[in-house]
Amino acid sequence: MSFRYTKPLARLIDEFSKMPGIGPKTAQKLAFYILKNSSERVASLAKAILEAKEKVKHCSICGNITDQEVCEICQNINRDKSIICVVEKVRDLIAIENTGEYKGLYHVLEGAISPLDGIEPENLKIDSLLKRLKTEKIKEIILATNPNIEGEVTASYLNRLIEPLNIKVTRIAYGVPIGGSLEFADEVTLTQALMGRQKIK
Amino acid sequence: MYLKTLRLNNYRNFLKLSINFTPNLNIFIGDNAQGKTNLLEALYLIIRGNSYRTKNDQELINWSNKSTCLYGEINKDEENFQINLSLEKKLESFNKFKLIKTIKINQNIQRKSILNKEFKGVVFSPEHLQIIKGAPSIRRKFLNEQISQIYPLYYRHLTDYYRILGQRNNILKKEINQRGLRERLLIWDPQLIEKGSFLILTRIRFLKKINYLADKFHQKITKGKENLKIIYQSNILKDQQENISFISRAFEDKIKEHKEKEIKYKISLFGPHRDDFLVCINEFNIASYGSQGQQRTSVLSLKLAELELIKEREGVYPIFLLDDVMSELDEERRHFLLELIMDKKVQTFITSISLDYFNSNIKEKSKISKIEGGKIFAL
């Protein structure tokens, strides 16, 4: 028989181990860390968790995370409101936002089409995107779904839906990572990069 | 490229063995169940880091021992490589073992993929007759493995294709109305067609190439009596087309035409995942009409073609391992096969039950060893 934790501790470990990237050992470590801390600190942690869950919502326009009805990006009057970048997840939005280069708006799909995972087009935020295209004055849509099968299929599906609306649709480019060295790039990426080569300006 | 030395320790039925090889032909003679195939397997392990016979590495360790060591010296482009491969059973808990495999090249621990990149080997064993006789899936596996080695992009498209296929079959299995089903399939079809057509085209081109080489060898072994033809069998194309837009159009038409059927059977019925290839001798399909000897000769021709493809890509011939190939070939075919190998300067290892299969000229030029009960004797 292996050692049994008292019930409250076992429950805490169990809850931790449900989190992404956390196995039984890490869950145990975190639980003991909590026990070691003062009651005030633990209370403040619990409060932070609850508050984050209660206050953080999805933007009613683009699906970005925010604590208001409409997110900061959608509210910002300095941004280019004629261009929308479509991404799968909020994390992709943050990645693009961190480049500081993109000044347009976003739309988060909350996934990509994948019947094997039970995600069909109607489970994605596609209706709200089409509604935006009809009500806002959009000139260009950038499809920035992931360069894997599901992302590609989602992009070509969206392209087919948007085409009749007379809006320019673009897809992000594939290629070699900048600052890296060619010898370490995999064959498929290199082939794609060669196919998508450009004239030097 | 050739193997100079092999040393074994507690490997299968060999407790201790040390042998040097010639860069030409090496013949292992022995009765049944003496260790001939085990020895070929050991050579393959040194070159490739895994067995071609089993997925369970534990079988490689001698019954009464906990670990095995293999050591080999390979000469490639006048450079010497020392390869160590060891397998050790480590006690994890009181009755559970964990198998630890270590590969060293020139005393440095390396991953198997490094070994695979550097050294190549081609095996022919009786099981390979399945390429002719077996189910279509075995031939598709043969094709996929062969092409992926030469063309990394193919492997990527293949995995993508199967992923799309999985998604598409999942849709077909769902209980929804016809219209919804058709609409959903339409999302996946363009990708299926794009990747699938690429696979078909690449396979047709590859088979054409290997057909050219294999036919040449086959004619040599049979003294021009038989010609070999490999035909790709697609359920989309009537004949072997090499135009990508033609293939994708045919693919698209086929899916459109038979959508009812796919919906009825709830599975994707058309595409490279259902394709096959035929091997014909003098226009006859040898899976049904060929003799044992003809089937064996054709697989040999395919293997010789594989040898050439590797040589073309790597610049040097791989090591050629022939397990029990002589017994089913007639004297003339044996003679031409051995001549062909001697001409090529490919290091070859052949196992055989009897030395009678080899003529005096060949015996003179090769190194012959007798294997008996896990021991080896020079003859």
XYZ file of C-alpha atoms in Angstrom:
580
model
C 0.000 0.000 0.000
C 1.282 3.402 -0.885
C 1.053 6.385 1.414
C -2.310 8.160 1.542
C -2.702 11.900 1.965
C -5.379 13.315 4.208
C -8.469 14.154 2.208
C -8.123 17.973 1.849
C -4.534 17.655 0.661
C -5.374 14.813 -1.714
C -8.075 16.989 -3.227
C -5.710 19.902 -3.732
C -3.140 17.672 -5.420
C -5.853 16.206 -7.575
C -7.000 19.678 -8.678
C -3.468 20.756 -9.535
C -2.772 17.639 -11.554
C -5.721 18.458 -13.818
C -3.912 21.587 -15.013
C -2.077 21.552 -18.334
C 1.569 20.510 -18.172
C 1.339 19.416 -14.553
C 1.913 15.803 -13.583
C 1.455 14.088 -10.210
C 4.907 15.038 -8.943
C 4.575 18.734 -9.774
C 1.051 18.755 -8.361
C 2.437 17.386 -5.119
C 5.176 20.020 -5.063
C 2.689 22.851 -5.621
C 0.345 21.547 -2.938
C 3.118 21.416 -0.362
C 4.198 24.906 -1.392
C 0.681 26.116 -0.644
C 0.701 24.442 2.779
C 4.000 26.074 3.650
C 2.743 29.581 2.891
C 0.991 31.889 5.332
C -2.807 31.976 5.328
C -2.828 35.563 4.009
C -0.755 34.716 0.989
C -2.852 31.701 0.164
C -6.005 33.779 0.526
C -4.626 36.383 -1.834
C -3.778 33.645 -4.354
C -7.271 32.208 -4.120
C -8.712 35.693 -4.534
C -6.567 36.333 -7.591
C -7.755 33.120 -9.184
C -11.398 33.911 -8.531
C -11.081 37.502 -9.661
C -9.350 36.540 -12.899
C -12.082 34.071 -13.632
C -14.875 36.506 -12.832
C -13.527 39.672 -14.392
C -11.791 38.478 -17.539
C -14.232 38.178 -20.394
C -14.071 37.849 -24.114
C -14.398 41.017 -26.160
C -17.876 41.118 -27.675
C -16.438 42.144 -31.046
C -13.214 40.233 -31.650
C -13.053 37.591 -28.913
C -9.845 38.908 -27.334
C -9.613 38.689 -23.536
C -10.526 41.863 -21.660
C -12.083 43.095 -18.425
C -14.469 45.372 -20.307
C -17.249 44.814 -22.774
C -15.018 45.745 -25.723
C -11.265 45.097 -25.658
C -8.545 47.761 -25.785
C -7.600 46.924 -29.338
C -11.131 47.319 -30.655
C -11.515 50.580 -28.673
C -8.230 52.098 -29.809
C -8.988 54.862 -32.319
C -5.425 54.855 -33.653
C -5.709 51.376 -35.111
C -6.491 50.640 -38.728
C -10.120 49.569 -38.686
C -10.144 48.416 -42.308
C -8.076 45.290 -41.744
C -8.788 42.191 -39.679
C -6.317 39.470 -38.769
C -8.035 36.127 -38.119
C -6.321 33.882 -35.544
C -7.197 30.579 -33.885
C -6.506 31.425 -30.259
C -6.010 34.449 -28.033
C -2.428 33.277 -27.531
C -1.816 33.713 -31.280
C -3.225 37.236 -31.037
C -0.819 38.051 -28.211
C 2.096 36.668 -30.266
C 1.251 38.903 -33.216
C 0.576 41.871 -30.937
C 4.022 41.421 -29.370
C 5.623 42.093 -32.743
C 4.307 45.666 -32.475
C 4.118 45.731 -36.260
C 0.474 45.009 -36.833
C -1.879 47.954 -36.390
C -5.175 46.473 -37.538
C -7.931 44.612 -35.736
C -8.277 40.938 -34.825
C -10.802 38.180 -34.820
C -10.349 35.096 -32.633
C -11.976 31.926 -34.002
C -11.452 29.899 -30.817
C -10.050 26.904 -32.641
C -9.769 25.377 -36.094
C -12.053 23.000 -37.972
C -11.293 19.466 -36.794
C -14.107 16.903 -36.757
C -11.845 14.420 -34.954
C -11.781 16.815 -31.995
C -15.460 17.563 -32.404
C -14.909 21.030 -33.833
C -17.120 21.832 -36.830
C -17.423 25.220 -38.545
C -20.493 26.099 -36.493
C -18.496 25.695 -33.275
C -16.131 28.467 -34.354
C -16.747 32.209 -34.232
C -17.283 32.395 -37.971
C -20.814 33.859 -37.970
C -19.681 36.827 -35.929
C -16.759 37.355 -38.339
C -19.071 37.409 -41.351
C -21.370 39.816 -39.517
C -18.420 42.120 -38.899
C -17.470 41.986 -42.570
C -20.934 43.099 -43.530
C -21.336 45.899 -40.959
C -17.795 47.297 -40.662
C -15.870 48.787 -43.570
C -13.228 46.087 -44.033
C -10.757 46.162 -46.933
C -8.541 43.199 -46.112
C -8.662 39.952 -44.166
C -5.407 38.306 -43.100
C -5.829 34.596 -42.409
C -3.296 33.758 -39.695
C -4.458 30.277 -38.725
C -1.729 27.736 -37.954
C 0.217 26.263 -40.879
C -1.015 22.727 -40.166
C -3.769 20.703 -41.815
C -6.615 21.993 -39.657
C -5.409 25.595 -39.943
C -5.090 25.330 -43.712
C -8.537 23.825 -44.079
C -10.017 26.543 -41.895
C -8.259 29.215 -43.960
C -9.496 27.836 -47.275
C -12.994 27.455 -45.849
C -12.996 31.091 -44.722
C -11.587 32.167 -48.066
C -14.516 30.529 -49.820
C -17.003 32.285 -47.550
C -15.381 35.703 -47.847
C -14.624 35.646 -51.575
C -18.169 36.660 -52.684
C -18.007 39.719 -50.394
C -15.346 41.414 -52.523
C -12.844 41.762 -49.730
C -9.150 41.116 -50.256
C -8.134 37.872 -48.491
C -4.483 37.171 -47.704
C -2.684 34.305 -45.982
C 0.441 34.711 -43.834
C 3.651 33.541 -45.547
C 5.562 30.355 -44.753
C 9.297 30.377 -44.472
C 12.509 30.030 -42.537
C 12.832 31.588 -39.095
C 14.758 34.838 -39.093
C 18.095 34.907 -37.297
C 18.382 31.149 -37.613
C 20.595 29.264 -39.955
C 19.328 27.484 -43.037
C 21.071 24.229 -42.191
C 18.805 23.726 -39.194
C 15.529 24.345 -41.011
C 13.565 21.192 -41.823
C 13.156 20.116 -45.434
C 9.468 20.891 -45.677
C 9.799 24.449 -44.390
C 12.741 25.045 -46.703
C 10.813 23.728 -49.694
C 7.901 26.029 -48.848
C 10.306 28.928 -48.394
C 11.808 28.254 -51.814
C 8.375 28.099 -53.411
C 7.372 31.377 -51.753
C 10.595 33.202 -52.668
C 10.419 36.893 -53.467
C 12.207 39.403 -55.650
C 14.596 41.602 -53.679
C 13.227 45.096 -53.495
C 31.065 1.142 -47.685
C 31.921 -2.149 -45.996
C 32.006 -3.856 -42.631
C 35.481 -4.908 -41.565
C 34.924 -6.516 -38.205
C 32.127 -7.787 -36.034
C 32.311 -8.782 -32.397
C 29.384 -10.112 -30.418
C 28.891 -10.681 -26.726
C 25.895 -12.548 -25.303
C 23.904 -11.839 -28.427
C 21.078 -14.294 -29.186
C 22.739 -17.717 -29.493
C 26.267 -16.285 -29.802
C 27.997 -15.983 -26.446
C 31.227 -14.729 -27.929
C 32.178 -14.127 -31.522
C 34.800 -12.230 -33.405
C 35.120 -12.221 -37.172
C 36.644 -10.175 -39.989
C 35.017 -9.782 -43.380
C 36.119 -9.201 -46.951
C 34.770 -6.153 -48.816
C 33.279 -8.533 -51.408
C 31.222 -11.625 -50.801
C 30.882 -13.247 -47.380
C 29.143 -16.590 -47.170
C 27.743 -18.146 -43.990
C 27.125 -21.867 -44.252
C 25.237 -23.819 -41.637
C 22.369 -26.173 -40.880
C 18.962 -24.974 -39.714
C 18.768 -23.276 -36.314
C 22.508 -22.671 -35.952
C 22.469 -18.869 -36.024
C 22.893 -17.783 -39.670
C 20.003 -15.346 -39.683
C 20.947 -14.130 -36.198
C 24.312 -13.164 -37.599
C 22.792 -11.205 -40.490
C 20.519 -9.498 -37.999
C 23.578 -8.515 -35.936
C 25.182 -6.939 -39.005
C 22.012 -4.990 -39.668
C 21.942 -3.865 -36.028
C 25.433 -2.422 -36.361
C 24.496 -0.532 -39.525
C 20.996 0.629 -38.613
C 20.666 0.416 -34.835
C 17.575 -1.774 -34.889
C 16.575 -5.251 -35.961
C 14.710 -5.991 -39.174
C 13.133 -9.052 -37.622
C 11.716 -7.918 -34.332
C 10.475 -4.797 -32.631
C 11.241 -6.249 -29.219
C 14.923 -5.557 -28.557
C 14.865 -7.776 -25.515
C 14.899 -10.838 -27.786
C 18.389 -9.843 -28.890
C 19.904 -10.520 -25.489
C 21.083 -14.064 -24.870
C 18.673 -16.088 -22.723
C 20.928 -16.497 -19.741
C 22.244 -12.931 -19.674
C 21.157 -9.427 -18.729
C 22.989 -7.481 -21.395
C 24.487 -7.756 -24.841
C 27.219 -5.837 -26.657
C 27.805 -5.611 -30.379
C 30.844 -4.008 -31.914
C 31.524 -3.342 -35.561
C 34.012 -1.496 -37.699
C 32.776 0.100 -40.896
C 34.892 1.612 -43.626
C 33.189 4.376 -45.549
C 35.059 6.513 -48.093
C 38.404 5.320 -46.671
C 37.360 6.432 -43.213
C 37.003 4.052 -40.286
C 34.023 4.114 -37.965
C 33.782 2.118 -34.759
C 30.279 1.324 -33.702
C 29.184 0.005 -30.336
C 25.664 -1.033 -29.585
C 24.727 -2.276 -26.161
C 21.472 -3.398 -24.650
C 21.089 -3.714 -20.942
C 18.202 -4.862 -18.811
C 18.025 -2.608 -15.769
C 15.980 -3.500 -12.756
C 13.319 -0.829 -12.238
C 11.210 -2.240 -9.464
C 11.492 -5.704 -8.020
C 10.083 -7.567 -11.032
C 10.145 -4.977 -13.807
C 12.956 -4.449 -16.290
C 13.785 -1.472 -18.382
C 15.804 -1.966 -21.524
C 18.537 0.569 -22.124
C 20.032 0.833 -25.580
C 23.244 2.745 -26.154
C 24.738 3.483 -29.538
C 28.265 4.812 -29.837
C 30.053 5.966 -32.950
C 33.802 6.297 -32.426
C 33.248 6.059 -28.661
C 30.771 8.962 -28.604
C 27.165 8.292 -27.665
C 24.923 9.086 -30.630
C 21.285 8.896 -31.508
C 20.031 6.186 -33.832
C 19.128 8.756 -36.465
C 22.782 9.785 -36.809
C 23.676 6.151 -37.440
C 20.840 5.839 -39.959
C 22.014 8.902 -41.822
C 25.574 7.670 -42.099
C 25.143 3.978 -42.923
C 22.725 2.094 -45.121
C 21.848 -1.540 -45.567
C 19.497 -3.470 -47.802
C 18.104 -6.795 -46.600
C 16.460 -9.544 -48.510
C 14.802 -12.184 -46.349
C 12.114 -14.746 -47.140
C 9.488 -12.503 -45.484
C 10.027 -9.953 -48.235
C 8.149 -12.204 -50.636
C 5.110 -10.576 -49.058
C 5.833 -7.533 -51.215
C 4.540 -9.656 -54.074
C 2.201 -12.084 -52.354
C 0.867 -10.068 -49.459
C -1.948 -7.581 -49.039
C -1.900 -4.214 -50.847
C -1.114 -2.486 -47.545
C 2.299 -4.206 -47.524
C 3.082 -2.812 -50.975
C 1.904 0.645 -49.939
C 4.166 0.406 -46.897
C 7.080 -0.591 -49.131
C 6.395 2.367 -51.417
C 5.976 4.842 -48.587
C 9.169 3.755 -46.850
C 11.209 3.816 -50.022
C 9.996 7.198 -51.221
C 10.179 8.857 -47.801
C 13.873 8.009 -47.639
C 14.617 9.850 -50.846
C 12.061 12.581 -50.639
C 11.314 14.063 -47.182
C 8.472 16.171 -48.557
C 6.649 12.971 -49.497
C 6.571 11.831 -45.888
C 5.101 15.156 -44.814
C 2.396 15.007 -47.452
C 1.685 11.408 -46.485
C 1.107 12.203 -42.814
C -0.986 15.222 -43.823
C -3.010 13.057 -46.178
C -3.781 10.498 -43.488
C -4.732 13.261 -41.077
C -7.189 14.688 -43.625
C -8.481 11.195 -44.291
C -9.114 10.695 -40.575
C -11.041 13.971 -40.393
C -13.028 13.130 -43.503
C -13.912 9.607 -42.347
C -14.970 11.040 -39.018
C -17.445 13.288 -40.837
C -18.738 10.354 -42.901
C -19.367 8.338 -39.751
C -21.469 11.042 -38.132
C -25.222 10.757 -38.054
C -26.331 13.943 -39.754
C -28.502 14.797 -42.707
C -27.260 14.415 -46.296
C -26.995 18.135 -46.995
C -24.993 18.907 -43.903
C -22.741 15.962 -44.627
C -22.047 17.071 -48.190
C -21.302 20.605 -47.086
C -18.841 19.393 -44.471
C -17.079 17.054 -46.869
C -16.663 19.929 -49.277
C -14.454 21.674 -46.703
C -11.970 18.780 -46.696
C -12.089 17.609 -50.291
C -9.780 20.268 -51.826
C -7.004 19.422 -49.338
C -7.558 15.692 -49.773
C -7.264 16.085 -53.531
C -4.208 18.318 -53.381
C -2.185 16.057 -51.070
C -3.543 12.838 -52.584
C -2.669 13.826 -56.146
C 0.853 14.686 -55.055
C 1.209 11.237 -53.467
C -0.095 9.467 -56.573
C 2.177 11.406 -58.903
C 5.239 10.825 -56.741
C 4.488 7.108 -56.487
C 4.036 6.752 -60.235
C 7.316 8.545 -60.905
C 9.149 6.504 -58.302
C 7.808 3.203 -59.634
C 8.846 4.180 -63.126
C 12.364 4.745 -61.904
C 12.581 1.563 -59.844
C 10.952 -0.360 -62.718
C 13.686 0.716 -65.086
C 16.416 -0.466 -62.699
C 14.675 -3.642 -61.531
C 13.907 -4.709 -65.089
C 17.563 -4.379 -66.037
C 18.591 -6.663 -63.161
C 15.780 -9.081 -63.775
C 16.779 -9.501 -67.398
C 20.354 -10.136 -66.349
C 19.458 -12.781 -63.776
C 17.065 -14.559 -66.137
C 19.394 -14.208 -69.120
C 16.900 -12.042 -70.977
C 14.080 -14.575 -70.728
C 11.876 -12.456 -68.534
C 11.092 -8.792 -68.387
C 9.726 -7.084 -65.321
C 7.030 -4.477 -65.320
C 5.645 -2.604 -62.346
C 2.269 -0.996 -62.780
C 0.742 1.460 -60.346
C -2.883 0.673 -59.680
C -4.889 3.699 -58.767
C -8.628 3.608 -58.224
C -8.800 7.077 -59.720
C -6.733 6.835 -62.886
C -7.186 4.398 -65.723
C -3.576 4.606 -66.857
C -0.363 5.972 -65.378
C -0.642 9.719 -65.798
C 2.176 12.062 -64.925
C 0.317 15.322 -65.047
C -0.596 16.736 -61.657
C -3.552 18.779 -62.852
C -4.918 15.789 -64.746
C -4.646 13.604 -61.653
C -6.326 16.123 -59.386
C -9.133 16.643 -61.873
C -9.698 12.886 -62.100
C -9.611 12.678 -58.295
C -12.169 15.459 -57.988
C -14.485 13.898 -60.576
C -14.262 10.511 -58.896
C -15.210 11.853 -55.491
C -18.067 13.893 -56.950
C -19.359 10.933 -58.898
C -19.299 8.484 -56.018
C -20.293 10.675 -53.090
C -23.493 8.666 -52.567
C -21.480 5.509 -52.232
C -19.068 7.048 -49.748
C -21.935 8.329 -47.652
C -23.595 4.902 -47.783
C -20.461 3.023 -46.718
C -19.437 5.796 -44.279
C -15.804 5.758 -45.392
C -13.497 7.408 -47.942
C -13.312 4.978 -50.841
C -11.009 6.728 -53.300
C -7.459 7.953 -53.118
C -3.886 6.757 -52.673
C -4.766 5.065 -49.374
C -6.501 2.360 -51.430
C -3.905 2.097 -54.193
C -1.650 -0.795 -55.037
C 0.942 -1.877 -57.554
C 1.290 -4.967 -59.717
C 4.474 -6.729 -60.631
C 4.298 -8.448 -64.017
C 6.669 -10.800 -65.743
C 6.214 -10.947 -69.496
C 2.855 -9.196 -69.025
C 1.561 -11.711 -66.454
C 0.779 -10.692 -62.914
C 3.144 -12.806 -60.858
C 1.169 -12.554 -57.623
C -1.296 -14.956 -59.274
C 0.609 -16.588 -62.117
C 4.246 -16.512 -61.032
C 6.137 -19.448 -59.565
C 7.874 -19.263 -56.186
C 11.175 -18.842 -57.973
C 9.848 -16.061 -60.185
C 8.392 -14.223 -57.216
C 11.657 -14.525 -55.372
C 13.639 -13.325 -58.366
C 11.382 -10.295 -58.778
C 11.760 -9.263 -55.150
C 15.505 -9.667 -55.586
C 15.399 -7.423 -58.640
C 13.476 -4.842 -56.609
C 16.059 -5.068 -53.851
C 18.897 -4.663 -56.333
C 17.121 -1.596 -57.682
C 16.885 -0.281 -54.118
C 20.652 -0.779 -53.860
C 21.152 1.366 -56.960
C 18.834 4.098 -55.707
C 20.795 4.358 -52.471
C 24.061 4.409 -54.404
C 22.695 7.182 -56.606
C 21.731 9.237 -53.582
C 24.621 8.544 -51.210
C 27.443 7.978 -53.662
C 28.369 4.617 -52.109
C 26.704 1.232 -52.171
C 24.991 0.100 -48.973
C 25.721 -3.269 -47.398
C 23.664 -6.055 -48.921
C 22.296 -8.843 -46.723
C 20.751 -11.883 -48.373
C 19.050 -14.376 -46.104
C 18.479 -17.811 -47.584
C 18.131 -16.658 -51.154
C 19.903 -19.506 -52.942
C 17.676 -22.466 -52.185
C 14.786 -21.514 -54.442
C 16.730 -20.259 -57.442
C 17.915 -22.520 -60.222
C 21.579 -22.837 -61.025
C 21.547 -20.308 -63.831
C 19.814 -17.610 -61.782
C 22.134 -18.225 -58.840
C 25.089 -17.853 -61.141
C 23.931 -14.583 -62.678
C 22.898 -13.135 -59.329
C 26.327 -13.831 -57.832
C 28.096 -12.490 -60.935
C 26.036 -9.326 -60.720
C 26.934 -8.806 -57.062
C 30.633 -9.504 -57.674
C 30.673 -7.011 -60.566
C 29.107 -4.272 -58.512
C 31.601 -4.361 -55.667
C 28.857 -4.311 -53.097
C 29.782 -5.930 -49.824
C 27.347 -8.822 -49.602
C 26.513 -11.348 -46.914
C 24.745 -14.518 -47.941
C 23.460 -17.309 -45.737
C 23.057 -20.747 -47.217
C 22.505 -24.323 -46.115
C 24.939 -25.765 -48.574
C 28.144 -24.693 -50.228
C 27.151 -26.546 -53.389
C 25.272 -23.498 -54.587
C 28.505 -21.645 -55.234
C 30.933 -22.434 -58.028
C 34.685 -22.604 -57.558
C 35.320 -19.165 -59.048
C 33.019 -17.536 -56.526
C 34.306 -19.610 -53.643
C 37.813 -18.466 -54.424
C 36.932 -14.795 -54.251
C 34.807 -14.909 -51.131
C 35.186 -15.520 -47.454
C 33.339 -18.591 -46.308
C 32.490 -19.333 -42.698
C 30.645 -22.198 -41.123
C 28.204 -21.560 -38.322
C 27.443 -24.273 -35.835
C 25.608 -23.903 -32.553
C 26.455 -20.239 -32.060
C 30.097 -20.648 -33.026
C 31.830 -19.676 -36.202
C 34.628 -21.474 -38.052
C 36.562 -20.327 -41.080
C 36.448 -22.718 -44.005
